[in-house]
mmCIF file of C-alpha atoms in Angstrom:
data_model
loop_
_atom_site.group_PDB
_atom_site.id
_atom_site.type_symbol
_atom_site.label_atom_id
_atom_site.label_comp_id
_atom_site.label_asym_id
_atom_site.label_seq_id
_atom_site.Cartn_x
_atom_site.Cartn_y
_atom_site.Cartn_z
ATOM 1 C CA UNK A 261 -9.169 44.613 -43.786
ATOM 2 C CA UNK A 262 -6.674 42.795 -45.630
ATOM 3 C CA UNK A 263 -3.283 43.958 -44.941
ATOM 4 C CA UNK A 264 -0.445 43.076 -47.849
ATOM 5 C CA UNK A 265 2.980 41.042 -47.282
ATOM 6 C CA UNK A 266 6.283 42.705 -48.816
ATOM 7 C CA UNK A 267 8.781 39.674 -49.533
ATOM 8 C CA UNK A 268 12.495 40.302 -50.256
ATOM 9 C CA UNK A 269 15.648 38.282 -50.333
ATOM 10 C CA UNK A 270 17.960 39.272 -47.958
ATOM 11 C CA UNK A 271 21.762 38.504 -48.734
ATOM 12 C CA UNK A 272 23.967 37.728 -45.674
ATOM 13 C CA UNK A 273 27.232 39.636 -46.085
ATOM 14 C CA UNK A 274 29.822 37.014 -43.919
ATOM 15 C CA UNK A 275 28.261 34.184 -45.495
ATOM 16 C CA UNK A 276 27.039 35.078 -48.831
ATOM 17 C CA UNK A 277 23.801 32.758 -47.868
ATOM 18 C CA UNK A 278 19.945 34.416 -49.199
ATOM 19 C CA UNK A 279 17.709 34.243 -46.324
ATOM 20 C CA UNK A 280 13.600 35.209 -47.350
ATOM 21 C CA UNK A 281 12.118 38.386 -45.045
ATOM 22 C CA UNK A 282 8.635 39.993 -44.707
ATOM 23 C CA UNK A 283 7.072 42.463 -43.443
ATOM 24 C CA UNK A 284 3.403 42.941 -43.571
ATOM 25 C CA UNK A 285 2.208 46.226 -44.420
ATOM 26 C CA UNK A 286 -1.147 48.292 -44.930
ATOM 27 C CA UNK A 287 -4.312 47.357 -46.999
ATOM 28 C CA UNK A 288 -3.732 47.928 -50.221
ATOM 29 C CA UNK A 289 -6.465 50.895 -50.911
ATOM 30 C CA UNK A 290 -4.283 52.730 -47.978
ATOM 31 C CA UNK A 291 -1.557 53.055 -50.792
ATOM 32 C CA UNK A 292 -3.547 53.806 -53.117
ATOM 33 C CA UNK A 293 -4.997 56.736 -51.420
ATOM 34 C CA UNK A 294 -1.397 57.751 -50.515
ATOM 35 C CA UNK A 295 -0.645 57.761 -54.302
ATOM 36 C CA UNK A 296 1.992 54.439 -54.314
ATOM 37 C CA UNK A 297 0.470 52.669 -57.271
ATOM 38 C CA UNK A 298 1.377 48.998 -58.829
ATOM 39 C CA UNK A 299 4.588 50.458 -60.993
ATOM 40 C CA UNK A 300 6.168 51.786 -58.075
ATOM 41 C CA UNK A 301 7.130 47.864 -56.719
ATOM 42 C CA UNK A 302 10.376 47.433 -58.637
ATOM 43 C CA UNK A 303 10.453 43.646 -58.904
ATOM 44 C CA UNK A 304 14.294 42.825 -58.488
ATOM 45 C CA UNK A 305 16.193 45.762 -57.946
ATOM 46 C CA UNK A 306 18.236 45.922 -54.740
ATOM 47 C CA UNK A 307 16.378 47.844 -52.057
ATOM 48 C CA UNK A 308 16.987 49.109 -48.646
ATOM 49 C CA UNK A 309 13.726 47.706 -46.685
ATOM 50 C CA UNK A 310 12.580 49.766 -43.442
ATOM 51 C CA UNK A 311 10.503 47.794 -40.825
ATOM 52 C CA UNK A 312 9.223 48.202 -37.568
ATOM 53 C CA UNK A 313 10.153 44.675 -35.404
ATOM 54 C CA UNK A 314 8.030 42.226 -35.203
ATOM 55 C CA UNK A 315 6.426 41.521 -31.557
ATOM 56 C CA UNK A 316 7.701 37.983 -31.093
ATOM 57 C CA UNK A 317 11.097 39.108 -31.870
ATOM 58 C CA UNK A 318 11.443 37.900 -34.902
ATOM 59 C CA UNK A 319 14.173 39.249 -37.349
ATOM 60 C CA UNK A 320 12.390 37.846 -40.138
ATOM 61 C CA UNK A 321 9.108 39.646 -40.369
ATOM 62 C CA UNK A 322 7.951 42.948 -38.971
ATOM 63 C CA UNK A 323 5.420 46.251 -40.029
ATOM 64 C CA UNK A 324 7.024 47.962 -43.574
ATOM 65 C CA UNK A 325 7.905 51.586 -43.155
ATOM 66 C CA UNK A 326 9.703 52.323 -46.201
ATOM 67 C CA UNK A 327 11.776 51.067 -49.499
ATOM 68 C CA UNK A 328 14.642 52.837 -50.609
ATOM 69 C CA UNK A 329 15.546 52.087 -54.337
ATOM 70 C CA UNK A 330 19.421 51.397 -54.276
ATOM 71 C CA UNK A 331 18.950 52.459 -58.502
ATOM 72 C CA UNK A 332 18.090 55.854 -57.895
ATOM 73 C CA UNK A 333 17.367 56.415 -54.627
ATOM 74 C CA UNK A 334 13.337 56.707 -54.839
ATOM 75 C CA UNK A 335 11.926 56.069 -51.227
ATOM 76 C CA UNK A 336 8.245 54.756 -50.636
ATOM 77 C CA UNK A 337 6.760 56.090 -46.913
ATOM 78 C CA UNK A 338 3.976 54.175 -46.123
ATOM 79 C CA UNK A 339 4.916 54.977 -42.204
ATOM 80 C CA UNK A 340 6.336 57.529 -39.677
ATOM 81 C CA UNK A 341 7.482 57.384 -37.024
ATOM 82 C CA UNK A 342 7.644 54.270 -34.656
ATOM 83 C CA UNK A 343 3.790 53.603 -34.685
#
């Protein structure tokens, strides 16, 4: 049951400072099965990252629900919903 880790660097918009996020997300063979395969992670473009809050709180990791592709606007669903 390993579950996978989504990294990005997160740009502060008063300060200009890069701050690291996460989210964890589903075993990998759930995205397979859901038809996301390895060239759909586009390494360094700018993305709009969906997560569900972590339960301590923090702002800095939390469950993936989707990536939006700033380039052309492809999203990845890998959850609905609040669940």
């Amino acid at each position: 049951n390993p579950h996978t880790a989504t990294w990005v660097d997160v740009k502060d918009e008063k300060t200009g400072a890069i701050e690291t996020w996460g989210c964890e997300g589903n075993p990998p063979s759930t995205y397979s099965r859901a038809g996301v395969r390895r060239s759909d992670w586009r390494i360094g473009e700018q993305v709009t990252l969906t997560c569900i809050a972590a339960k301590d709180g923090s702002k800095h990791w939390g469950f993936l629900k989707q990536i939006k592709y700033l380039s052309d606007g492809h999203v990845l669903v890998f959850r609905l919903g609040g669940e």
